[in-house]
Each structure stands twice: as structure tokens, then as C-alpha cells.
CSV table of C-alpha atoms in Angstrom, one decimal:
chain,number,residue,atom,x,y,z
A,1,MET,CA,-1.1,-27.3,7.0
A,2,SER,CA,0.7,-25.0,4.6
A,3,THR,CA,1.4,-21.3,5.3
A,4,LEU,CA,-0.7,-18.9,3.3
A,5,LYS,CA,1.2,-16.1,1.7
A,6,GLY,CA,0.1,-12.5,0.9
A,7,LYS,CA,1.5,-9.4,-0.5
A,8,VAL,CA,0.7,-6.1,1.2
A,9,VAL,CA,1.8,-2.5,0.0
A,10,LEU,CA,1.8,0.6,2.0
A,11,VAL,CA,1.2,4.0,-0.1
A,12,GLY,CA,0.6,7.5,0.8
A,13,ASP,CA,2.3,10.9,0.9
A,14,THR,CA,5.7,11.3,2.7
A,15,SER,CA,6.0,11.5,6.5
A,16,VAL,CA,2.6,9.9,7.2
A,17,GLY,CA,4.0,7.0,9.3
A,18,LYS,CA,4.1,4.1,6.8
A,19,THR,CA,7.5,2.9,7.8
A,20,ALA,CA,6.7,3.6,11.6
A,21,ILE,CA,3.4,1.3,11.2
A,22,VAL,CA,5.4,-1.5,9.7
A,23,ASN,CA,8.2,-1.2,12.4
A,24,CYS,CA,5.7,-1.0,15.1
A,25,PHE,CA,4.1,-4.1,13.9
A,26,ASN,CA,7.4,-5.9,13.5
A,27,ARG,CA,8.4,-4.6,16.9
A,28,LEU,CA,11.3,-2.6,15.5
A,29,SER,CA,12.3,1.1,16.4
A,30,ILE,CA,9.7,3.5,15.2
A,31,ASP,CA,12.4,6.4,15.0
A,32,VAL,CA,12.8,6.2,11.2
A,33,SER,CA,14.2,8.3,8.4
A,34,PRO,CA,12.4,8.6,5.0
A,35,THR,CA,12.3,5.5,2.7
A,36,ILE,CA,14.1,5.7,-0.4
A,37,GLY,CA,12.2,3.6,-3.1
A,38,ALA,CA,10.8,0.8,-1.1
A,39,ASN,CA,11.6,-1.5,1.8
A,40,SER,CA,10.3,-5.0,2.1
A,41,ILE,CA,9.9,-7.3,5.1
A,42,THR,CA,8.0,-10.6,5.8
A,43,CYS,CA,6.1,-11.3,8.9
A,44,ASN,CA,3.9,-14.0,10.2
A,45,VAL,CA,0.4,-13.3,11.5
A,46,LYS,CA,-1.3,-16.1,13.5
A,47,LEU,CA,-5.0,-16.0,13.2
A,48,ASP,CA,-7.5,-17.1,15.9
A,49,SER,CA,-8.2,-20.1,13.9
A,50,GLY,CA,-4.5,-21.3,14.4
A,51,GLU,CA,-3.6,-20.7,10.8
A,52,THR,CA,-0.4,-18.7,10.1
A,53,VAL,CA,-0.5,-16.2,7.2
A,54,GLN,CA,3.0,-15.0,6.0
A,55,LEU,CA,2.7,-11.2,4.9
A,56,ASN,CA,5.3,-9.9,2.4
A,57,ILE,CA,4.9,-6.2,3.3
A,58,TRP,CA,6.2,-3.4,0.9
A,59,ASP,CA,6.7,0.0,2.3
A,60,THR,CA,6.9,2.5,-0.5
A,61,ALA,CA,8.5,6.1,-0.5
A,62,GLY,CA,6.0,8.9,-0.5
A,63,GLN,CA,8.2,11.5,-2.2
A,64,ASP,CA,7.2,12.5,-5.6
A,65,ASP,CA,10.4,11.5,-7.1
A,66,PHE,CA,9.6,7.8,-6.1
A,67,GLN,CA,6.0,7.6,-6.9
A,68,CYS,CA,6.5,6.3,-10.5
A,69,LEU,CA,8.0,3.2,-8.9
A,70,VAL,CA,5.0,2.4,-6.8
A,71,PRO,CA,3.2,0.2,-9.4
A,72,MET,CA,6.2,-2.0,-9.7
A,73,TYR,CA,6.2,-2.6,-5.9
A,74,ALA,CA,2.4,-3.0,-5.7
A,75,ARG,CA,2.3,-5.5,-8.5
A,76,CYS,CA,0.3,-8.6,-7.4
A,77,ALA,CA,-0.5,-7.3,-4.0
A,78,GLN,CA,-3.7,-8.6,-2.3
A,79,VAL,CA,-3.9,-5.5,0.0
A,80,ALA,CA,-2.9,-1.9,-0.3
A,81,LEU,CA,-2.9,0.3,2.8
A,82,VAL,CA,-3.4,4.0,1.8
A,83,VAL,CA,-2.0,5.9,4.8
A,84,TYR,CA,-2.6,9.5,5.7
A,85,ASP,CA,-1.5,11.6,8.7
A,86,GLN,CA,-4.6,12.6,10.6
A,87,THR,CA,-2.9,15.9,11.7
A,88,GLN,CA,-2.2,16.8,8.0
A,89,PRO,CA,-5.3,17.6,5.9
A,90,SER,CA,-3.1,17.7,2.6
A,91,SER,CA,-2.2,13.9,3.1
A,92,PHE,CA,-5.9,13.1,3.5
A,93,ALA,CA,-6.7,15.0,0.3
A,94,SER,CA,-4.0,12.8,-1.6
A,95,THR,CA,-5.8,9.5,-0.4
A,96,GLU,CA,-8.4,9.8,-3.2
A,97,LYS,CA,-5.5,9.7,-5.9
A,98,TRP,CA,-3.9,7.0,-4.1
A,99,ILE,CA,-7.1,4.7,-3.7
A,100,ASP,CA,-7.9,5.3,-7.3
A,101,HIS,CA,-4.4,4.4,-8.4
A,102,MET,CA,-4.3,1.2,-6.3
A,103,LYS,CA,-7.7,0.0,-7.5
A,104,ASN,CA,-7.8,1.2,-11.2
A,105,SER,CA,-4.2,1.6,-12.3
A,106,VAL,CA,-2.6,-1.3,-10.4
A,107,GLY,CA,-5.5,-3.6,-9.9
A,108,VAL,CA,-5.0,-4.3,-6.0
A,109,PRO,CA,-8.4,-6.1,-4.9
A,110,ASN,CA,-8.5,-4.9,-1.3
A,111,VAL,CA,-7.7,-1.3,-0.4
A,112,PHE,CA,-7.7,0.0,3.3
A,113,LEU,CA,-7.7,3.7,4.3
A,114,VAL,CA,-5.5,4.0,7.3
A,115,GLY,CA,-5.6,7.2,9.5
A,116,ASN,CA,-2.2,7.2,11.3
A,117,LYS,CA,-1.0,9.2,14.4
A,118,MET,CA,-4.3,8.8,16.3
A,119,ASP,CA,-2.2,9.6,19.6
A,120,LEU,CA,-2.0,13.2,18.4
A,121,ASN,CA,-5.0,15.8,18.1
A,122,GLU,CA,-7.0,14.9,15.0
A,123,VAL,CA,-7.4,17.6,12.4
A,124,VAL,CA,-9.1,15.4,9.9
A,125,GLU,CA,-12.2,14.3,11.7
A,126,THR,CA,-12.7,10.5,12.0
A,127,GLU,CA,-16.4,10.7,10.8
A,128,LYS,CA,-15.2,12.4,7.6
A,129,ALA,CA,-12.6,9.8,7.0
A,130,ILE,CA,-15.3,6.9,7.6
A,131,GLU,CA,-17.7,8.5,5.2
A,132,PHE,CA,-14.9,9.0,2.6
A,133,ALA,CA,-13.9,5.3,3.1
A,134,GLU,CA,-17.5,4.1,2.7
A,135,SER,CA,-18.0,6.3,-0.4
A,136,HIS,CA,-15.0,4.7,-1.9
A,137,GLN,CA,-15.7,1.1,-0.9
A,138,VAL,CA,-12.6,0.7,1.3
A,139,LYS,CA,-12.0,-0.5,4.9
A,140,PHE,CA,-11.1,2.2,7.3
A,141,PHE,CA,-8.6,1.9,10.3
A,142,ARG,CA,-7.0,4.2,12.7
A,143,THR,CA,-3.5,3.5,14.1
A,144,SER,CA,-0.9,5.1,16.3
A,145,ALA,CA,2.5,3.7,15.2
A,146,LEU,CA,3.9,5.6,18.3
A,147,ASN,CA,2.0,3.5,20.9
A,148,GLY,CA,0.8,0.7,18.8
A,149,ASN,CA,-2.9,1.3,19.2
A,150,GLY,CA,-4.9,-0.3,16.2
A,151,VAL,CA,-1.6,-1.7,14.4
A,152,ASP,CA,-2.1,-5.4,15.4
A,153,ASP,CA,-5.8,-5.1,14.6
A,154,LEU,CA,-4.9,-3.8,11.1
A,155,PHE,CA,-2.7,-6.5,10.4
A,156,GLN,CA,-5.1,-9.2,11.7
A,157,GLU,CA,-7.6,-7.9,9.3
A,158,ILE,CA,-5.2,-8.1,6.5
A,159,ALA,CA,-4.4,-11.7,7.3
A,160,ILE,CA,-8.0,-12.5,7.5
A,161,VAL,CA,-8.5,-11.0,3.9
A,162,VAL,CA,-5.6,-12.9,2.6
A,163,ASN,CA,-7.0,-15.9,4.1
A,164,THR,CA,-10.5,-15.6,2.8
A,165,PRO,CA,-10.9,-18.6,0.2
A,166,GLU,CA,-12.3,-16.4,-2.5
A,167,LYS,CA,-9.2,-14.1,-2.3
A,168,GLN,CA,-6.9,-17.2,-2.5
A,169,SER,CA,-8.4,-18.4,-5.7
A,170,GLU,CA,-8.3,-15.0,-7.2
A,171,GLU,CA,-5.4,-14.5,-9.5
A,172,VAL,CA,-4.3,-10.7,-9.2
A,173,GLN,CA,-3.5,-9.4,-12.7
A,174,PRO,CA,-2.0,-6.0,-12.7
A,175,VAL,CA,-3.5,-3.4,-15.1
A,176,PHE,CA,-1.0,-1.9,-17.4
A,177,LYS,CA,-2.2,0.2,-20.3
A,178,THR,CA,0.8,0.5,-22.9
A,179,ASP,CA,0.3,1.2,-26.6
A,180,VAL,CA,3.5,0.6,-28.6
A,181,HIS,CA,3.6,1.5,-32.4
A,182,LEU,CA,6.7,0.3,-34.4
A,183,GLU,CA,7.3,1.8,-37.7
A,184,GLU,CA,9.6,0.1,-40.3
A,185,THR,CA,12.5,2.3,-41.2
A,186,LYS,CA,14.1,2.4,-44.7
A,187,ASP,CA,17.6,1.9,-45.2
A,188,LYS,CA,19.4,5.1,-46.1
A,189,LYS,CA,22.1,5.2,-48.8
A,190,LYS,CA,25.4,6.3,-47.4
A,191,THR,CA,26.7,9.5,-48.8
A,192,GLY,CA,30.1,11.2,-48.3
A,193,CYS,CA,32.9,10.2,-46.7
A,194,CYS,CA,31.7,8.7,-43.4
């Protein structure tokens, strides 16, 4: 039996815990510094059915300076995780932009909304996040990269989505809208000494 492969991209504002979620899942240190550009790791997820799904996980930088690079890293991803910090309302407010960007600009077919830092007092109410996710037709998960709550469940669901037969046959095509207009230039006659 061959191993299925899938690509996952994590997006969201800076300091919401994207890298910590990946490191928690990969059993690495969660004490991290900000990501510059993007990092990539490959992990295997074993499903209850016994099948193995190999996930190529791309962790993108949340800083404004690097957001223009996100479409390049998200290209051909089957799943996008839009992560916010449930203690920071501004990071939740940005999720609408991220979801729209992943669905409409990049063309990622499966977008999950992930409320991270559930080990801390929530400022963004879970009910509000659930309603928001439903209205945007995305799945919702809560995680704590600090203690691991919800992280394995999140990646199990990602592996299930990648393993779904209709998702296997879908060819993910990135959406790029570019108009290029070329104009013919006329040769200029040389004048003067140069």
C-alpha cells in the first residue's frame, strides 16, 4: 500500500503560535523564535484504518514583510490552517482576510480555522469563533501548543481530509490573476557622439 501525500500550510498573524503547533505535533521544543519566510517539515500520520498519510507542512511567517510570499508556499496545498491567538482579538479579526486569501486567491480547497492558546483565558469567545467558521464554511479547531491539547486531533483530521478519495482525485490549481501587456518599441536612431 502506497503512502498518500498531502501539503498543509499554516497562515495567520505573527505570534499566534503557528510554529509552536507544528513543533508540538512533531514533538519538538515549543520555545521558538519568529519564522522568517517559511519552514517546512514532513510528518507521517497513521490513520485508524492503518493507512499512513505523509504531510508536508509549511509554516509561514506572519510578519507583514513576508506575507507576499505566502501564495508561493501555499501553492497546491490541500489544507490551509488559519491560526489565531484566542487571547488576541486582533489576530481573530485578521482571519477573515486569511480565509478569503487561501480560498479565493490561492485556491486551497480545505481551510480550517484554528484557535490556539486554549490553555490561557479566552478573550475571543469559542462560540463566536464557531459561528464565524460556520458562516465561512470552514472547520474549526481549538489547540494548545503548550500542553498539546487538540493538536493531534487537528492533524488526524487533516490526514483524513487528504485521504478522502474525492480529494485525492482533485488536482489543486492555484489561482493567479495576472495581466501582461507587451508593447512593441521602435528603434531609435542614434544621434550625437554616444
